[in-house]
XYZ file of C-alpha atoms in Angstrom:
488
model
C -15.925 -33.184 -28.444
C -17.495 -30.011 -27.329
C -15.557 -26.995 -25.612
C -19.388 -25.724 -23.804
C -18.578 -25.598 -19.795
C -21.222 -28.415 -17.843
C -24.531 -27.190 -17.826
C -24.412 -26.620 -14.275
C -21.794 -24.933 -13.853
C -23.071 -22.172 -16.577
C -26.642 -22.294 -15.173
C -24.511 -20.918 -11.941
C -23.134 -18.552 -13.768
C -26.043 -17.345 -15.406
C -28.111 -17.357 -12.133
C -25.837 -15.311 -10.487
C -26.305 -12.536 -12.973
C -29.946 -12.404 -12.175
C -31.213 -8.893 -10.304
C -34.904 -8.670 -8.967
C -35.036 -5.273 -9.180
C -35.363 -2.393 -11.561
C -32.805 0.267 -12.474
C -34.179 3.839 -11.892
C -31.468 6.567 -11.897
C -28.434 4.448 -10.661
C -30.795 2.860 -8.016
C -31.823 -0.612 -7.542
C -35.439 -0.655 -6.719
C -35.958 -3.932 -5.219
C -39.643 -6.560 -5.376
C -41.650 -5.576 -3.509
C -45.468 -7.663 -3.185
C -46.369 -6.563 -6.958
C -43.983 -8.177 -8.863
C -43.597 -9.680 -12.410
C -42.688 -13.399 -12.455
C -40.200 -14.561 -14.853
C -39.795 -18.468 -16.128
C -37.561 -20.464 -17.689
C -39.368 -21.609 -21.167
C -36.943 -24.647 -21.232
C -39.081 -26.645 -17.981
C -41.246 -23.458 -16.342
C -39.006 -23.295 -13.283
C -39.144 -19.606 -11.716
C -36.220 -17.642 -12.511
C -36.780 -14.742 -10.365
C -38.795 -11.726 -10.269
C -38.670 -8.036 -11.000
C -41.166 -4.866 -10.033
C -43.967 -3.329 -11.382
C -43.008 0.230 -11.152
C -45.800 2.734 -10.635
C -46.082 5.386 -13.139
C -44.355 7.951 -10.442
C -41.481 5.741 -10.887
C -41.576 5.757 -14.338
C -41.538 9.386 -14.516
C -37.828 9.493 -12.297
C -36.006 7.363 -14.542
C -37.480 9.923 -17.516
C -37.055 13.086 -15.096
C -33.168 11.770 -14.446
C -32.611 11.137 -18.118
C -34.018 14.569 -18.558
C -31.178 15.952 -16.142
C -28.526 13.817 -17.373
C -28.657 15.017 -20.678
C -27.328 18.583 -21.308
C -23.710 16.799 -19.668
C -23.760 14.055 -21.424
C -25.036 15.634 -24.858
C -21.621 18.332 -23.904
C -19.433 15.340 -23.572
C -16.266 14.653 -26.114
C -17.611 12.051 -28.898
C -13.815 10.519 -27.600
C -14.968 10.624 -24.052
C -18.114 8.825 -24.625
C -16.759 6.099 -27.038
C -14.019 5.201 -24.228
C -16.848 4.599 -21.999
C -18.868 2.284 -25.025
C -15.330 0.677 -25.288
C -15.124 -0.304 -21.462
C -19.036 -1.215 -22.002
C -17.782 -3.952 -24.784
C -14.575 -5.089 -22.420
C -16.864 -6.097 -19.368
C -19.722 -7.788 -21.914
C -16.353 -9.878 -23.018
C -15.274 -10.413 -19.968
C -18.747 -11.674 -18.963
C -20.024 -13.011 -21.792
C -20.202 -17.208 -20.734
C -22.248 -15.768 -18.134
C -24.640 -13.503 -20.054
C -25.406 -16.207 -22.459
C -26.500 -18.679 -19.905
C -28.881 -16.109 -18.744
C -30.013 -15.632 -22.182
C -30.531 -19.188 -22.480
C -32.508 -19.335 -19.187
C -34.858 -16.626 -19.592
C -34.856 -16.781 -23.518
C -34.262 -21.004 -24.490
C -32.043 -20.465 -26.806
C -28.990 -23.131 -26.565
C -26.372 -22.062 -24.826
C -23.685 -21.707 -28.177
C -26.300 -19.797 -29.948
C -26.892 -17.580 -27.005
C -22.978 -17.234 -26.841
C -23.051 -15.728 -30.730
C -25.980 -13.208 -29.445
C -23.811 -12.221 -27.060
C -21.263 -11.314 -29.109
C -23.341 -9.874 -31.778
C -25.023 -7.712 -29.414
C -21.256 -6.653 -28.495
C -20.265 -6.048 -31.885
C -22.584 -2.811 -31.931
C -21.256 -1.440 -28.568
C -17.621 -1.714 -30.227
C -19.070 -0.504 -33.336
C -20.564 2.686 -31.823
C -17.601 3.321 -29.660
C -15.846 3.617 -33.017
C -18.403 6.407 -34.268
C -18.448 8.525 -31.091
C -15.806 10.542 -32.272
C -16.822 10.693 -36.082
C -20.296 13.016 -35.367
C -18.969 15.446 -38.112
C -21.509 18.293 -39.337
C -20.899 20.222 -42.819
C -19.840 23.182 -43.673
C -22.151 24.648 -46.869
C -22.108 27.275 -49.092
C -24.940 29.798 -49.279
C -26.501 30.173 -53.054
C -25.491 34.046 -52.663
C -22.210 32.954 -52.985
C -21.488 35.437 -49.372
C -22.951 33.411 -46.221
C -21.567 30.331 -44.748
C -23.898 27.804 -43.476
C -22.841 25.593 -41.031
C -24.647 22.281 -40.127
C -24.271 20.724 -36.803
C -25.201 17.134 -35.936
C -26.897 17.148 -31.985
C -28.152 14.327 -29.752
C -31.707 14.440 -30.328
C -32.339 13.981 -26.504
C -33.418 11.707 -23.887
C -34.771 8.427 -25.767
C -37.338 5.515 -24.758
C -36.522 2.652 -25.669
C -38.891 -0.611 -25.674
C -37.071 -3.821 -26.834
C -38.842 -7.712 -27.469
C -37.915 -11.064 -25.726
C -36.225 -12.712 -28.984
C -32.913 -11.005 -28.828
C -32.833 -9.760 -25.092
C -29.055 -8.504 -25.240
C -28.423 -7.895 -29.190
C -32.278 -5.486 -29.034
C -30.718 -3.495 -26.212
C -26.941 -2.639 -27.609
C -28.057 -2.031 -30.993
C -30.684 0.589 -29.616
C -28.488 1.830 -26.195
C -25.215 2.345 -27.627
C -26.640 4.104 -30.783
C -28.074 6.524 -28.624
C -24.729 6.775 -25.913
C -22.505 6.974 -28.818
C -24.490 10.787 -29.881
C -24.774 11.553 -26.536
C -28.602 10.319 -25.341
C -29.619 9.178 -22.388
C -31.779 5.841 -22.445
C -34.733 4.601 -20.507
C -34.842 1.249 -20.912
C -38.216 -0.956 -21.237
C -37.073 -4.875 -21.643
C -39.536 -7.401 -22.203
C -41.395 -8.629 -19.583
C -40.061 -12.282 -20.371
C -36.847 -11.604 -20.640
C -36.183 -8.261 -18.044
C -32.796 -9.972 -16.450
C -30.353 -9.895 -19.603
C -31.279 -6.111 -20.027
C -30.695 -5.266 -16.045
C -27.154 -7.588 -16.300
C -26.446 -5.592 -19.371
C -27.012 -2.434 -17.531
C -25.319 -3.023 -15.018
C -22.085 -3.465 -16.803
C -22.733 -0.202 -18.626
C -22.920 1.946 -15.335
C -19.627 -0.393 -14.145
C -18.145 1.036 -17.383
C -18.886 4.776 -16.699
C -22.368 5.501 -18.430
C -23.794 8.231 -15.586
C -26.379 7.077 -13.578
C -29.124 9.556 -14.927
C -28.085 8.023 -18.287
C -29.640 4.893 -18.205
C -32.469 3.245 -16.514
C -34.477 -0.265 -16.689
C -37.911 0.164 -15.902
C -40.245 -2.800 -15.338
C -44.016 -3.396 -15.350
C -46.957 -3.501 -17.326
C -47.063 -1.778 -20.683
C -50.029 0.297 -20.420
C -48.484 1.785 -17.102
C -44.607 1.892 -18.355
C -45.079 2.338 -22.471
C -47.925 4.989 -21.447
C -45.903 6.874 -19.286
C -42.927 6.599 -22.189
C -44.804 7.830 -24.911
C -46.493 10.584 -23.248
C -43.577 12.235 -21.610
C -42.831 15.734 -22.944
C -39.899 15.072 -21.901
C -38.528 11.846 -23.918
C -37.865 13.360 -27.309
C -37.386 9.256 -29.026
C -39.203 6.230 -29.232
C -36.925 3.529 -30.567
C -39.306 0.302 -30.531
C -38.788 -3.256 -31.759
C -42.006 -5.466 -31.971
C -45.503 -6.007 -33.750
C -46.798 -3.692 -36.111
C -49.962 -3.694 -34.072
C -48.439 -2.325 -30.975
C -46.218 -0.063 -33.107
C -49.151 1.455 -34.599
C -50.426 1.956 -31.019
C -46.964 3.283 -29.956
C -47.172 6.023 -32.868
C -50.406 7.259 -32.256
C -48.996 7.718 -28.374
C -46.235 9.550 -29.686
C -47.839 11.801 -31.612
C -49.001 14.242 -29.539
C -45.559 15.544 -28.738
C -44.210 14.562 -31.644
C -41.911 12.289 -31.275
C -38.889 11.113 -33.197
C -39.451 7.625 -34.026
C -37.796 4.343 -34.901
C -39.891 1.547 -35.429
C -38.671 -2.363 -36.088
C -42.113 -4.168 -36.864
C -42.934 -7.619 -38.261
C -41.448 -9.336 -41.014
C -43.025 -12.272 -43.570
C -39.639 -12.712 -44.706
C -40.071 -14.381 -48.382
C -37.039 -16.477 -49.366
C -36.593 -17.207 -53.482
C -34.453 -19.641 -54.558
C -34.028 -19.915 -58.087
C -33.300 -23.081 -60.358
C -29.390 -21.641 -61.024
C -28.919 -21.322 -57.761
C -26.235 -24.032 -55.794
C -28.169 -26.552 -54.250
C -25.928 -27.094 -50.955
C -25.346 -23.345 -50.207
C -29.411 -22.394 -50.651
C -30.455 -25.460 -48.295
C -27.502 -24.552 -46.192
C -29.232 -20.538 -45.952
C -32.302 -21.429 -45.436
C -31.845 -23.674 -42.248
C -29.583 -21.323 -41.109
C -32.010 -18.153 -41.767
C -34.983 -20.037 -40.382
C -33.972 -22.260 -37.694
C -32.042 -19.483 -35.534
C -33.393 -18.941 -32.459
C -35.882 -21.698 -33.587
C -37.461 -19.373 -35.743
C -38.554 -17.137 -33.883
C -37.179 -13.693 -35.563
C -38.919 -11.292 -37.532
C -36.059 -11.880 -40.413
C -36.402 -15.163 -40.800
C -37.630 -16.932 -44.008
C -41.695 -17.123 -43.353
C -42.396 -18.601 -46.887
C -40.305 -20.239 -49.152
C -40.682 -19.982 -52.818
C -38.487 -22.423 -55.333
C -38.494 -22.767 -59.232
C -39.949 -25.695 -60.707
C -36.916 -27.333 -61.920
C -35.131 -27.302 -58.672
C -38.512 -28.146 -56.605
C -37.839 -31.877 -55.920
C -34.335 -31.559 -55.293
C -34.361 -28.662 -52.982
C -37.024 -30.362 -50.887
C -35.263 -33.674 -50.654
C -32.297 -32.106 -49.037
C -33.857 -29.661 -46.712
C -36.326 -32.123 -45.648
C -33.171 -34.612 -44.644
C -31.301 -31.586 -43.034
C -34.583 -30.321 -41.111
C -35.191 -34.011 -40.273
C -31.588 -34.140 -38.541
C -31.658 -30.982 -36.381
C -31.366 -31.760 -32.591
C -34.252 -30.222 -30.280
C -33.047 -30.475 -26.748
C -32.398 -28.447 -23.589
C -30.588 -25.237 -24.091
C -27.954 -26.142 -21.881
C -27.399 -29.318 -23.744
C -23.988 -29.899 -25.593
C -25.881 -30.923 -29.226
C -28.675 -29.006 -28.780
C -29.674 -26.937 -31.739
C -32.801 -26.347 -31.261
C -34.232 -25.057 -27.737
C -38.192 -24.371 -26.816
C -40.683 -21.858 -28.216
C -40.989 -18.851 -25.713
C -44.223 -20.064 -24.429
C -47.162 -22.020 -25.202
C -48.738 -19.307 -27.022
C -45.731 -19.699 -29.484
C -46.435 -23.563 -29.494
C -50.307 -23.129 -30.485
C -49.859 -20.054 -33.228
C -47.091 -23.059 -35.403
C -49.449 -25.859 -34.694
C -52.579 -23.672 -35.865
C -50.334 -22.276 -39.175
C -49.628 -26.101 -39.759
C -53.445 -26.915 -39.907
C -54.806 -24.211 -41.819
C -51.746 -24.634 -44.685
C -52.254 -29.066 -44.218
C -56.382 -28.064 -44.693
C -55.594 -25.938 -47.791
C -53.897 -29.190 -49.382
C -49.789 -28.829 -48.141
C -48.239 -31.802 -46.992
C -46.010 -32.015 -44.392
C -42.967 -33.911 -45.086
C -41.087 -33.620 -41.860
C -42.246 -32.608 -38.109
C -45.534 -31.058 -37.710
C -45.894 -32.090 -33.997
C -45.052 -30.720 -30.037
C -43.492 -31.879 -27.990
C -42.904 -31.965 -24.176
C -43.364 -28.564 -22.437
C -42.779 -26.149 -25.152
C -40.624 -27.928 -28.132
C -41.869 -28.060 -31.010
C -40.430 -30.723 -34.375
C -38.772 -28.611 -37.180
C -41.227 -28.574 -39.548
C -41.164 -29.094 -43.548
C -44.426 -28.275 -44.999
C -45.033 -28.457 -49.360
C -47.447 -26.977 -51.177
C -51.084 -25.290 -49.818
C -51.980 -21.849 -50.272
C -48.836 -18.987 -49.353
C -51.560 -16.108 -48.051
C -51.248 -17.225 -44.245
C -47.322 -16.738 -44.652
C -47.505 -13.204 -46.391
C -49.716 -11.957 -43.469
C -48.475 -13.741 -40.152
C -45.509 -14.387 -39.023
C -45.123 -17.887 -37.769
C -42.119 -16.791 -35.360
C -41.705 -20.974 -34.669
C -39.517 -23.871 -36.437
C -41.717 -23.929 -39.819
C -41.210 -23.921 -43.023
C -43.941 -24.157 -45.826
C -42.544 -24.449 -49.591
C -44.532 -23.406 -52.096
C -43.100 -23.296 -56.733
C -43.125 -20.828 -58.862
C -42.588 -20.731 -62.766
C -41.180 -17.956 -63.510
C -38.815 -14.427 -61.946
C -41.850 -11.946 -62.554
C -43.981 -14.631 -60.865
C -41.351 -14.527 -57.739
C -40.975 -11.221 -57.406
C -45.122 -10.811 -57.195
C -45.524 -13.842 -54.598
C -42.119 -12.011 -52.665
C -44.149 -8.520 -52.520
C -47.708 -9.623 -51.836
C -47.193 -9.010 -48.616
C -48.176 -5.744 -46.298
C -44.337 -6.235 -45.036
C -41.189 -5.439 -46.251
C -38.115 -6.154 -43.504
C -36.167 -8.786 -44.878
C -35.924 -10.875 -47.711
C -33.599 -13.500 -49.161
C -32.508 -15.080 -52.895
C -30.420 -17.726 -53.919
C -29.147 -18.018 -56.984
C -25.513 -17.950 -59.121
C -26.715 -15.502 -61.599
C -25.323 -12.103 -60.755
C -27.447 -10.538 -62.970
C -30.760 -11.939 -61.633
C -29.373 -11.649 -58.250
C -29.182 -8.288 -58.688
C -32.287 -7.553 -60.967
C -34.246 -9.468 -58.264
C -32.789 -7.780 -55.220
C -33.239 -4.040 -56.294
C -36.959 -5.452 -57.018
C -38.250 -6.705 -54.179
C -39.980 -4.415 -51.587
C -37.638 -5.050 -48.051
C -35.561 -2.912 -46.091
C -32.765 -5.604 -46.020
C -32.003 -8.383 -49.226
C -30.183 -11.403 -48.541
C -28.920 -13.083 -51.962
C -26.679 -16.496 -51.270
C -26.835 -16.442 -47.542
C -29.606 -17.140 -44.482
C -27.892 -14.825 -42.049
C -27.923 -10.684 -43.341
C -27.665 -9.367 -39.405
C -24.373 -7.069 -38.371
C -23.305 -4.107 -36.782
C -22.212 -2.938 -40.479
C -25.946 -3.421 -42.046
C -28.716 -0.669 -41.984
C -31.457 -2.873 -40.371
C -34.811 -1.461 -41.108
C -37.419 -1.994 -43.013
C -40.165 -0.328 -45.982
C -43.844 -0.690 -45.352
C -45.705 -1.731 -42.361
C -42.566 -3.179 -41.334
C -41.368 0.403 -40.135
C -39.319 2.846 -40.515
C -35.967 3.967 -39.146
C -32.471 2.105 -39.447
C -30.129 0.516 -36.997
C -26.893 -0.114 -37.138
C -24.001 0.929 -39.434
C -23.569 4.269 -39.842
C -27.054 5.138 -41.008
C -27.681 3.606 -37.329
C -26.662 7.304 -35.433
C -29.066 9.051 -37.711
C -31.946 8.764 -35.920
C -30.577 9.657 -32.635
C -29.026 12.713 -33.674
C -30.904 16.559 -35.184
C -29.576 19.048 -37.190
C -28.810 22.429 -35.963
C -27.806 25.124 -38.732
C -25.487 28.599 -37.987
C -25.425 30.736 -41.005
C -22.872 33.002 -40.821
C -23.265 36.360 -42.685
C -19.284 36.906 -44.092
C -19.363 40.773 -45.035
């Protein structure tokens, strides 16, 4: 018996939320005749539709951050995390209705839109806890006579530029890092997702963020991004995406150079080893890979398992892939919602023919469905170089064996990427041997799911640089400022 309200009613709810407009300096700037269409993924219906802001615009949201700043930067850390505190109330008070939007715009089913929701809320409570805990150092000069003190100060008005996967949880984690040390945000959601971002916003202003403080901008990326990276004025870039269009970010930003935070792609490797428990690693890696129908740059992209536990491993997850429930998001027993867009659909069916072509077989799935669903997929055996370059970001997973821990750890960094990674197995030693060894920002050993407001999230190679959340999360968002003090 499920507790989810009728799918109408929460559609309602989640329609209602919907602004066509963007969010320039506590103004609503309506459509006007060049717009940006936004559609449901789950049957293509037309959700609504928000602005393409012109680059002059663009430039008042970043000219009223630029105002808003010295206040806010001179506000009480106590002041501002009442505000992020109010910010978290009205997300809980709302939050039914945000995660039917999510699950309009987005697909995701409506339950696992509900946990975004709250995960997303977990870092606005999280930095509301911090705001007051901004503490510098006091340091001791080597001549044994100075004092030098070490202030921690907002590093200023910040761009931020956040994907479609995670429309609410991409936003908090970046926005109330940067309220929380006293930065003004100008907000660019995606373009497929622009309605959870404006809803989000919208609370955040209700809750007492000032108006210069945060703005939505919408439109196309060469116009908004461009006008972003180039401003003198913006002194952060905080951008979740592709490393291609993070590379193209960074050279932007280097010009006025920038502090920057970049969350790039993932080929998450998951190990699991021949000691591990059976139940608990099939358990993690459904639960790692099917979220948000695998579309997240932490989920497992390639599987590796030991010889001995090969046939085993693959029996079970097979059966448990086998029974997951693709359906509408708004759907009760729906596990499983549609790939973003048809692009999505093509990239997993063209990753399942290149790894069936180099000899895998697919043992569960492998086909589309209506619109765009796609079958969870098993795949065994074929060559592992597709998965340790591309991302599959769909409901796929290819299995390939290994012999050996040295051979694990090889096939785990043979990848250009390094921002998450996952083990299973009951030996603490190995589990820890294996962990500190493989190249990723973030390790999961025994579990699927590594994602929280308490975990630095970040990652080591071309998978960027920069953390978020926790309370390596501020870091970024905040410069040091030293007074030596000449005691005579």
């Amino acid at each position: 018996m499920s507790d989810q309200p009728p799918a109408d009613h929460l559609k309602a709810q989640g329609r209602a939320l919907i602004r066509e407009a963007a969010l320039v300096a506590g103004k609503w700037i309506p459509v006007g005749d060049d717009a940006i269409s936004v559609h449901s993924p789950a049957d293509g219906a037309l959700l609504g539709r928000v602005p393409k802001l012109s680059a002059a615009q663009v430039d008042q949201a970043i000219e009223a951050a630029a105002a808003a700043f010295p206040a806010w930067a001179r506000t009480k850390g106590k002041a501002r995390g009442e505000i992020l505190a109010r910010w978290a109330a009205l997300v809980t008070q709302n939050e039914d209705s945000l995660a039917a939007l999510i699950s309009l715009e987005n697909g995701k089913p409506w339950k696992e839109a509900l946990g975004e929701v709250r995960y997303a809320n977990s870092f606005i409570s999280w930095f509301a806890g911090m705001a007051e805990r901004l503490d510098g150092k006091a340091i001791e000069s080597p001549n044994g006579e100075d004092l030098i003190l070490a202030f921690r100060e907002p590093v200023g008005p910040v761009a931020a530029i956040t994907p479609w996967n995670f429309p609410a949880a991409m936003i908090t984690r970046k926005a109330a890092a940067a309220f929380c040390a006293g930065c003004p945000v100008v907000l660019k959601p995606a373009s497929a997702t622009p309605f959870t971002g404006l809803a989000l916003a919208a609370l955040a202003l209700e809750a007492g963020v000032p108006a210069g403080c945060f703005s939505v901008v919408s439109g196309e990326q060469d116009v908004v991004g461009g006008r972003l990276t180039g401003s003198e004025l913006i002194r952060k870039l905080s951008f979740t995406g592709s490393t291609a269009v993070g590379r193209k970010l960074a050279a932007q930003c280097a010009p006025t150079l920038k502090r920057m935070s970049m969350e790039l792609g993932g080929a998450a490797p998951l190990l699991v080893f021949d000691d591990a428990d059976l139940e608990v690693a099939v358990s993690g890696t459904v639960a790692g890979k099917f979220r948000a129908g695998g579309q997240t740059c932490v989920c497992p992209n390639r599987v590796y398992v030991q010889a001995g536990i090969k046939d085993a491993y693959l029996e079970a997850l097979t059966a448990r892939v086998a029974a997951l429930t693709v359906g509408d998001p708004f759907a009760p027993d729906t596990e499983i919602g549609p790939l973003i867009d048809e692009k999505g659909v093509t990239k997993v069916e063209d990753h399942i023919a290149r790894t069936v072509a180099a000899g895998g077989k697919v043992l569960t799935g492998g086909q589309r469905m209506t619109g765009s669903y796609f079958q969870p997929t098993v795949i065994a055996g074929g060559d592992d170089e597709l998965f340790r370059h591309e991302e599959t970001f769909g409901p796929l997973v290819p299995v390939f064996t290994f012999d050996t821990e040295e051979e694990a750890i090889a096939r785990a960094n043979a990848s250009e990427f390094g921002l998450a990674a996952f083990l299973f197995s009951d030996d603490l030693n190995r589990a820890m041997r294996v962990g500190r060894a493989i190249e990723s920002g973030i390790v999961g050993i025994n579990s699927g799911l590594i994602s929280n407001a308490a975990n630095p999230f970040g990652g080591v190679k071309q998978s960027g640089f920069g953390r978020e959340g926790s309370t390596y999360g501020i870091d970024d968002y905040l410069q040091v400022k030293a007074l030596t003090l000449a005691l005579r």
